Tab-separated table of C-alpha atoms in Angstrom:
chain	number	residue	atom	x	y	z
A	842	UNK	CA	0.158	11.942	-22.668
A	843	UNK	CA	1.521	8.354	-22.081
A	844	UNK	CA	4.215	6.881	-20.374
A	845	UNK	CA	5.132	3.281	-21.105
A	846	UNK	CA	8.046	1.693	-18.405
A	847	UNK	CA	9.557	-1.368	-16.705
A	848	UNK	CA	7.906	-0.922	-13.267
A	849	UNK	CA	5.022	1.687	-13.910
A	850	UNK	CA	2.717	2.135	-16.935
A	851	UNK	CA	0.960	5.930	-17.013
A	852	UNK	CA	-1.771	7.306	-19.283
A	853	UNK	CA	-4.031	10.208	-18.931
A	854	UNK	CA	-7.136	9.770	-21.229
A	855	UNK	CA	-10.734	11.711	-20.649
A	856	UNK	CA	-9.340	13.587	-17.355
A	857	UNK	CA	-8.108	10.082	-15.381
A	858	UNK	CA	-4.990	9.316	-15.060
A	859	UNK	CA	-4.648	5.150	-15.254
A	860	UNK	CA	-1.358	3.874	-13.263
A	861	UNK	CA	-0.841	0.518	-13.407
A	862	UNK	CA	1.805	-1.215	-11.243
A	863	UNK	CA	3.294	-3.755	-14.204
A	864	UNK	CA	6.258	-5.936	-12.994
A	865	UNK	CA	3.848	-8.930	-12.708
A	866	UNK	CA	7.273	-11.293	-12.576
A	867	UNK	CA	8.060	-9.739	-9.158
A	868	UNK	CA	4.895	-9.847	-7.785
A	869	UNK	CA	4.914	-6.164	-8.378
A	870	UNK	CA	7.308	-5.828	-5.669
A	871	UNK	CA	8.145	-2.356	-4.125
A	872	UNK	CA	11.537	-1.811	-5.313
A	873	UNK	CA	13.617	1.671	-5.439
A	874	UNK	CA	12.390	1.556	-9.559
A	875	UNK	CA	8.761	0.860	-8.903
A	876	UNK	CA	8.577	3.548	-6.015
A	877	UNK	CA	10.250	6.443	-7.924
A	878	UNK	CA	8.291	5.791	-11.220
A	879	UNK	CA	4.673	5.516	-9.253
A	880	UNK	CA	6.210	8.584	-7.224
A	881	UNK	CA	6.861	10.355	-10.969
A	882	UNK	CA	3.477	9.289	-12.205
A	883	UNK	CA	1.361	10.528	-9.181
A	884	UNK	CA	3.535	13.393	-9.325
A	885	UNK	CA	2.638	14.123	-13.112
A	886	UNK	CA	-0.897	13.279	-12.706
A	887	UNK	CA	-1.384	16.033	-10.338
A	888	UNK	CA	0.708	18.350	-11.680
A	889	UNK	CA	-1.867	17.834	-14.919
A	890	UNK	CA	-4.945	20.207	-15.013
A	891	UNK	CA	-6.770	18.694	-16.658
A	892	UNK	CA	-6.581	15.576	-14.471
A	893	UNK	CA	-9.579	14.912	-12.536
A	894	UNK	CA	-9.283	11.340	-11.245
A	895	UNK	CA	-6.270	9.282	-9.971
A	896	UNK	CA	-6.758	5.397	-10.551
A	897	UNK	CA	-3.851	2.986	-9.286
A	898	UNK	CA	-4.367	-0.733	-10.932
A	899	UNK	CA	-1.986	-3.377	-11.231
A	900	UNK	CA	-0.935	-6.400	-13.979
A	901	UNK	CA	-0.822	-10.347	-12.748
A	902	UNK	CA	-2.335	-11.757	-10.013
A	903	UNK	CA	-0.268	-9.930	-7.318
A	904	UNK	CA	-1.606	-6.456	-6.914
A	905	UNK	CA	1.369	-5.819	-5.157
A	906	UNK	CA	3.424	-8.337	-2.917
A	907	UNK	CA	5.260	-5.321	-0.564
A	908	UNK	CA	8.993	-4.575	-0.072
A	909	UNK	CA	11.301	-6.318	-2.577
A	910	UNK	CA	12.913	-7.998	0.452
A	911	UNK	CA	15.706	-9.423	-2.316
A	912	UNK	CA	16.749	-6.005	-3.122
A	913	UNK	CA	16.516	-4.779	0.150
A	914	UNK	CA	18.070	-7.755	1.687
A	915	UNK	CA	20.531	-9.883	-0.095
A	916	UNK	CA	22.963	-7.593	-1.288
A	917	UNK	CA	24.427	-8.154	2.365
A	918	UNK	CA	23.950	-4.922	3.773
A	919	UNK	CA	20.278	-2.767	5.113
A	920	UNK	CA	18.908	-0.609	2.720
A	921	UNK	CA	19.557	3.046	4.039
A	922	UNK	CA	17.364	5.061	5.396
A	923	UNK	CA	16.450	6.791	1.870
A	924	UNK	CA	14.705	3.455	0.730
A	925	UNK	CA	12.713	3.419	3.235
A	926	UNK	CA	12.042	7.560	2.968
A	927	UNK	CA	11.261	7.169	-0.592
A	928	UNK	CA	8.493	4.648	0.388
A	929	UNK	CA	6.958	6.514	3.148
A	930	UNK	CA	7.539	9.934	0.469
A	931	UNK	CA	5.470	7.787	-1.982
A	932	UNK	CA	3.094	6.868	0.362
A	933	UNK	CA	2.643	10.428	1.495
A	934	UNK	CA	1.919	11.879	-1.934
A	935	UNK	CA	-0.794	9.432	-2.736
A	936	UNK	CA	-2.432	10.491	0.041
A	937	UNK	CA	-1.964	13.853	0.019
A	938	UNK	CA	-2.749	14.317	-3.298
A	939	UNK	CA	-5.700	16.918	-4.248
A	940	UNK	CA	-7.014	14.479	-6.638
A	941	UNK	CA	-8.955	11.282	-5.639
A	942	UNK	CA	-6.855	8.189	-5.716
A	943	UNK	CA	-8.895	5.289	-6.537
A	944	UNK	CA	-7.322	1.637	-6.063
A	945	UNK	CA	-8.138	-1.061	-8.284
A	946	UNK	CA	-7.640	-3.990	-6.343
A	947	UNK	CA	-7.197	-7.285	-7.737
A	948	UNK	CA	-5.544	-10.766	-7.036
A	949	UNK	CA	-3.083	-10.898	-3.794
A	950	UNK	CA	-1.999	-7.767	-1.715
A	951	UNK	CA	0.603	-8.252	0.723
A	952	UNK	CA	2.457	-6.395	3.673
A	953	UNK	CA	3.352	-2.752	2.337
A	954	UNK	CA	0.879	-3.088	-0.855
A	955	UNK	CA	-1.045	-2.953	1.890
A	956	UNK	CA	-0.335	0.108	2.850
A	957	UNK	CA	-0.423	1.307	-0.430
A	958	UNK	CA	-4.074	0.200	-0.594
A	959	UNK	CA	-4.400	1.819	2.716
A	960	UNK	CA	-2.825	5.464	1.345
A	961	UNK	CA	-5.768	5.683	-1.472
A	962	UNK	CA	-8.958	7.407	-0.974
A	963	UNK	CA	-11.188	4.882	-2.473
A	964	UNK	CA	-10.836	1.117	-2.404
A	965	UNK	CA	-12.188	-1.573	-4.893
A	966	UNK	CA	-11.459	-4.390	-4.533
A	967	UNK	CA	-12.515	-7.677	-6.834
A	968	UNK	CA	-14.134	-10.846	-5.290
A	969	UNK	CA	-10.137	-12.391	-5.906
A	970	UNK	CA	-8.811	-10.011	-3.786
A	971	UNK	CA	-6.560	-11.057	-0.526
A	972	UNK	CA	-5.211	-8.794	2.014
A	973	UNK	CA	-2.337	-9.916	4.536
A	974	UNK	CA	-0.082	-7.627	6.459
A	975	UNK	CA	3.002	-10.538	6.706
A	976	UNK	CA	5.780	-8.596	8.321
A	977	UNK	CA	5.579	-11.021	10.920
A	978	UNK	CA	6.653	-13.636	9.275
A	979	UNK	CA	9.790	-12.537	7.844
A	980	UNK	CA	10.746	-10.593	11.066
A	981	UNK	CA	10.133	-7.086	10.461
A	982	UNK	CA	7.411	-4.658	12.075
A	983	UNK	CA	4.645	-3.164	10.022
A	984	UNK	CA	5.780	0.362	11.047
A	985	UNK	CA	5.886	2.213	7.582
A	986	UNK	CA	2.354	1.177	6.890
A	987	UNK	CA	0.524	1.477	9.938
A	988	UNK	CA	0.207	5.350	9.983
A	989	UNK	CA	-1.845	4.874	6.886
A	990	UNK	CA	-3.814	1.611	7.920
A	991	UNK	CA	-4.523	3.752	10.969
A	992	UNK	CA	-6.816	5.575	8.666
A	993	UNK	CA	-9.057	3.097	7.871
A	994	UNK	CA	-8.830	0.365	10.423
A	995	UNK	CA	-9.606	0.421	14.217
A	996	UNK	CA	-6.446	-0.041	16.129
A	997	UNK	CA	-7.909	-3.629	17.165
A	998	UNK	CA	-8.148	-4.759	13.609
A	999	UNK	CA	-4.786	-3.489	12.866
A	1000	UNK	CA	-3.017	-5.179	15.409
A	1001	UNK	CA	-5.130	-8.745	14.367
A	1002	UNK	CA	-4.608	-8.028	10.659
A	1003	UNK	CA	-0.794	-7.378	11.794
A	1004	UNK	CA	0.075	-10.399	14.118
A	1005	UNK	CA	-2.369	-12.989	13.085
A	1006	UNK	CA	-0.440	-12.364	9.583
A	1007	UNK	CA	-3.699	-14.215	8.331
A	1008	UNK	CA	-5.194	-13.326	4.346
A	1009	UNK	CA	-8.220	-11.624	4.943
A	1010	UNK	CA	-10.489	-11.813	1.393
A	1011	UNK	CA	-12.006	-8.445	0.045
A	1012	UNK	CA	-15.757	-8.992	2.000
A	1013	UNK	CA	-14.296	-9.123	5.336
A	1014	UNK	CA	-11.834	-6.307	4.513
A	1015	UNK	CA	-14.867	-4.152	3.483
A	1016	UNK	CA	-16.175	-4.781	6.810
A	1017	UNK	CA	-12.792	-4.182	8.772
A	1018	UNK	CA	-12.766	-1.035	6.525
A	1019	UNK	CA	-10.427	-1.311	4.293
A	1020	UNK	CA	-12.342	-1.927	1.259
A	1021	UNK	CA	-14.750	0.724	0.306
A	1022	UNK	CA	-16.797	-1.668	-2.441
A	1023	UNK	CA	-16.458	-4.998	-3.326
A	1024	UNK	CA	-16.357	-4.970	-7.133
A	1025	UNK	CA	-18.847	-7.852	-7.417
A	1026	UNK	CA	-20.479	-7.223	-10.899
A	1027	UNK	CA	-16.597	-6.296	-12.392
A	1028	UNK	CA	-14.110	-3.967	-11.470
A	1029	UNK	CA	-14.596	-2.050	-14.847
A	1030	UNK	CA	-18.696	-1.589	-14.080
A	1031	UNK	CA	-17.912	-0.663	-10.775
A	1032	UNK	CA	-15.013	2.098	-11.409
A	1033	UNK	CA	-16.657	3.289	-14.229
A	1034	UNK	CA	-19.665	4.021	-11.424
A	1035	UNK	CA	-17.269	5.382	-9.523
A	1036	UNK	CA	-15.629	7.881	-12.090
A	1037	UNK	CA	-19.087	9.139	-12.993
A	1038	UNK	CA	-20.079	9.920	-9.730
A	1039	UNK	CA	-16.505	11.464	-9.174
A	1040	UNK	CA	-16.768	14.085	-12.424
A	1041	UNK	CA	-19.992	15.252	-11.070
A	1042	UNK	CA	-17.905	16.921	-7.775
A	1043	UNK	CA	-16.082	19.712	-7.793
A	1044	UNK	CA	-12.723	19.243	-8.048
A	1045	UNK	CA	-11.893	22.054	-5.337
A	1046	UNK	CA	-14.417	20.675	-3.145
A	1047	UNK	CA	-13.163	17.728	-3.495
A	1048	UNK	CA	-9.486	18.943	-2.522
A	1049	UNK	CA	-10.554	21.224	-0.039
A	1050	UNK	CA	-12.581	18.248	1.361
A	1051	UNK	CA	-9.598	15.825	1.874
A	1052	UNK	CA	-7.182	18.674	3.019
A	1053	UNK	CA	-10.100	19.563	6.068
A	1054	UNK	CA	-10.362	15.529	6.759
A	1055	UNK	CA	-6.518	15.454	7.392
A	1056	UNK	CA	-6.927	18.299	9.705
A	1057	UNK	CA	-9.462	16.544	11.607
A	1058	UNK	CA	-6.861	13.709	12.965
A	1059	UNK	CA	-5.272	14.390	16.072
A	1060	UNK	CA	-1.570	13.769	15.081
A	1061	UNK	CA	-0.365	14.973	11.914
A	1062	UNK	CA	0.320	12.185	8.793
A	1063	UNK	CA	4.029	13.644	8.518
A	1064	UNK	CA	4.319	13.043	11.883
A	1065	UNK	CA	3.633	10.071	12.153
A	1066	UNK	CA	5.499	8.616	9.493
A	1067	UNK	CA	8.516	10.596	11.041
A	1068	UNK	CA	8.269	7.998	13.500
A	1069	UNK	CA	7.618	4.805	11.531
A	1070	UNK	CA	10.642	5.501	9.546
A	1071	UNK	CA	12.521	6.524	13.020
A	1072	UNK	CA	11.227	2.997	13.982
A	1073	UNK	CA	11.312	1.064	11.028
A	1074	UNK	CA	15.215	1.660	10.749
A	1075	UNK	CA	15.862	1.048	14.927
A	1076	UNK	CA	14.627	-2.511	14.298
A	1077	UNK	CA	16.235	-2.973	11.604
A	1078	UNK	CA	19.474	-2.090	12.613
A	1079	UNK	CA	20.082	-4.794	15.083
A	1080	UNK	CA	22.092	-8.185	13.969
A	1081	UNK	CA	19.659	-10.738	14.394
A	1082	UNK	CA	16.612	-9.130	12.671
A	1083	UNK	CA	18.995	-8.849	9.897
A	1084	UNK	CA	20.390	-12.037	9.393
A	1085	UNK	CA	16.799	-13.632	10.006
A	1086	UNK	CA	15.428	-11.479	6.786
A	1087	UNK	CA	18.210	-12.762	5.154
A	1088	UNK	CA	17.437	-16.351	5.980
A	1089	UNK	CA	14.230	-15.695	4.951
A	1090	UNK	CA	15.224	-14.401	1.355
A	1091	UNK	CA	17.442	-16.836	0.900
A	1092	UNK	CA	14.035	-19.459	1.314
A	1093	UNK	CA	15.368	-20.914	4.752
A	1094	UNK	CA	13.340	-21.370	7.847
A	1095	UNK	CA	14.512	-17.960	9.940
A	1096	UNK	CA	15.341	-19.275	13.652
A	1097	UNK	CA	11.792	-18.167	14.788
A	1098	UNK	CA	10.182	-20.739	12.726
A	1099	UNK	CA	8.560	-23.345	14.571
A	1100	UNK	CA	5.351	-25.855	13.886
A	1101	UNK	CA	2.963	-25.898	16.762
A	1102	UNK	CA	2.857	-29.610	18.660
A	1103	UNK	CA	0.456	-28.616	21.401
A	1104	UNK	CA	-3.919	-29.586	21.759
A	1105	UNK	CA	-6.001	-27.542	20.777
A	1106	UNK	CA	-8.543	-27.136	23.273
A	1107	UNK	CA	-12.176	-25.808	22.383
């Protein structure tokens, strides 16, 4: 079975099913197209029997650069609430899913590709890889991701990956926790590792297994992202955040924008 498309390229060869995000000109942006067809794919892949493994790659050297602030942002008006569902929905899914989701990590990975990251069972990442959770900077929260960040990162390196807004490379996210394996002899040595290790499990231990682990967290995922999205769309509903995305999209310095003139004392 193989679907070809603008955002989203599917195949399901030798019981994995290989996603790859492919709208390298946007950065691989998370636009409304993007998110439905990797919702479709992930979707199809599980609804597949004879789908074992779930891998989520990505073409150029942005594995994924977040929300497609253009489309969200300079039509002139806030994308509704169901952009932002569909994300979190997405999100969800991956997660949720009873097969293992393996990301392939390569190249740059910024604010809700993060998250995306984040939502997978197992991480790779190559040597190239950078990590920054930017919402920061263009004046919105990292609310839709952080239920799922929460999963692998201590609150303290959440809140220093979220406000320091700094790229953290794919050793030191491995040691934050959110990279499982640094993919330093090749990504394809080290999924194909991976995969074999993966088709010796049993595939209803192995969904049993993740179904128990989500029972094991003290608040609920749906929860949770009940209240990003509750959250997400409070902030984003006042004036000012809204014009400063804007001003931001439009490549102007947002009002908040300032370059630092003080010492700095050691």
């Amino acid at each position: 079975m193989e679907l070809t498309s603008k955002a989203v390229e599917y195949q399901l060869d030798s019981g994995v099913a290989w996603i790859k995000l492919a709208s390298p000109r946007s950065g691989n942006a998370l636009n409304a197209t993007l998110i439905s067809q990797l919702s479709r794919a992930i979707q199809d892949a599980i609804n597949d029997e004879s789908c074992r493994v779930i891998t989520i790659s990505a073409i150029g050297s942005d594995f994924c650069k977040g929300l497609d602030l253009e489309e969200a942002f300079v039509k002139g008006s806030l994308p509704d609430q169901e952009f932002f569902k569909m994300l979190v929905d997405c999100l969800r899914l991956i997660h949720s899913s009873s097969r293992p989701v393996i990301a392939c990590v390569e190249g740059n990975v910024t604010a809700g590709g993060v998250g995306l990251v984040a939502a997978c069972d197992i991480v790779l990442a190559s040597n190239n890889a950078v990590f920054m959770v930017s919402e920061v900077i263009v004046g919105m929260i990292p609310a839709m991701i952080a239920p799922f960040l929460l999963r692998r990162l201590t609150p303290a390196r959440l809140r220093y990956m979220a406000l320091s807004s700094r790229g953290i490379p794919a050793k030191e996210a491995q040691i934050f926790g959110l990279v499982d394996e640094v993919a330093t002899e090749g990504m394809l040595q080290t999924l194909n590792r991976q995969l074999q290790r993966l088709f010796c499990c049993s595939p209803h231990a192995i969904a049993q297994s993740k179904q128990y682990f989500e029972q094991l967290y003290s608040v609920d995922l749906h929860q949770q992202t009940e209240l990003a999205l509750n959250e997400q769309m409070s902030w984003l509903t006042q004036p000012e955040v809204s014009e400063g995305i804007r001003t931001f999209t439009e490549g102007l310095s947002p009002p908040w924008f300032q370059k630092y003139k003080g010492q700095i004392h050691v």
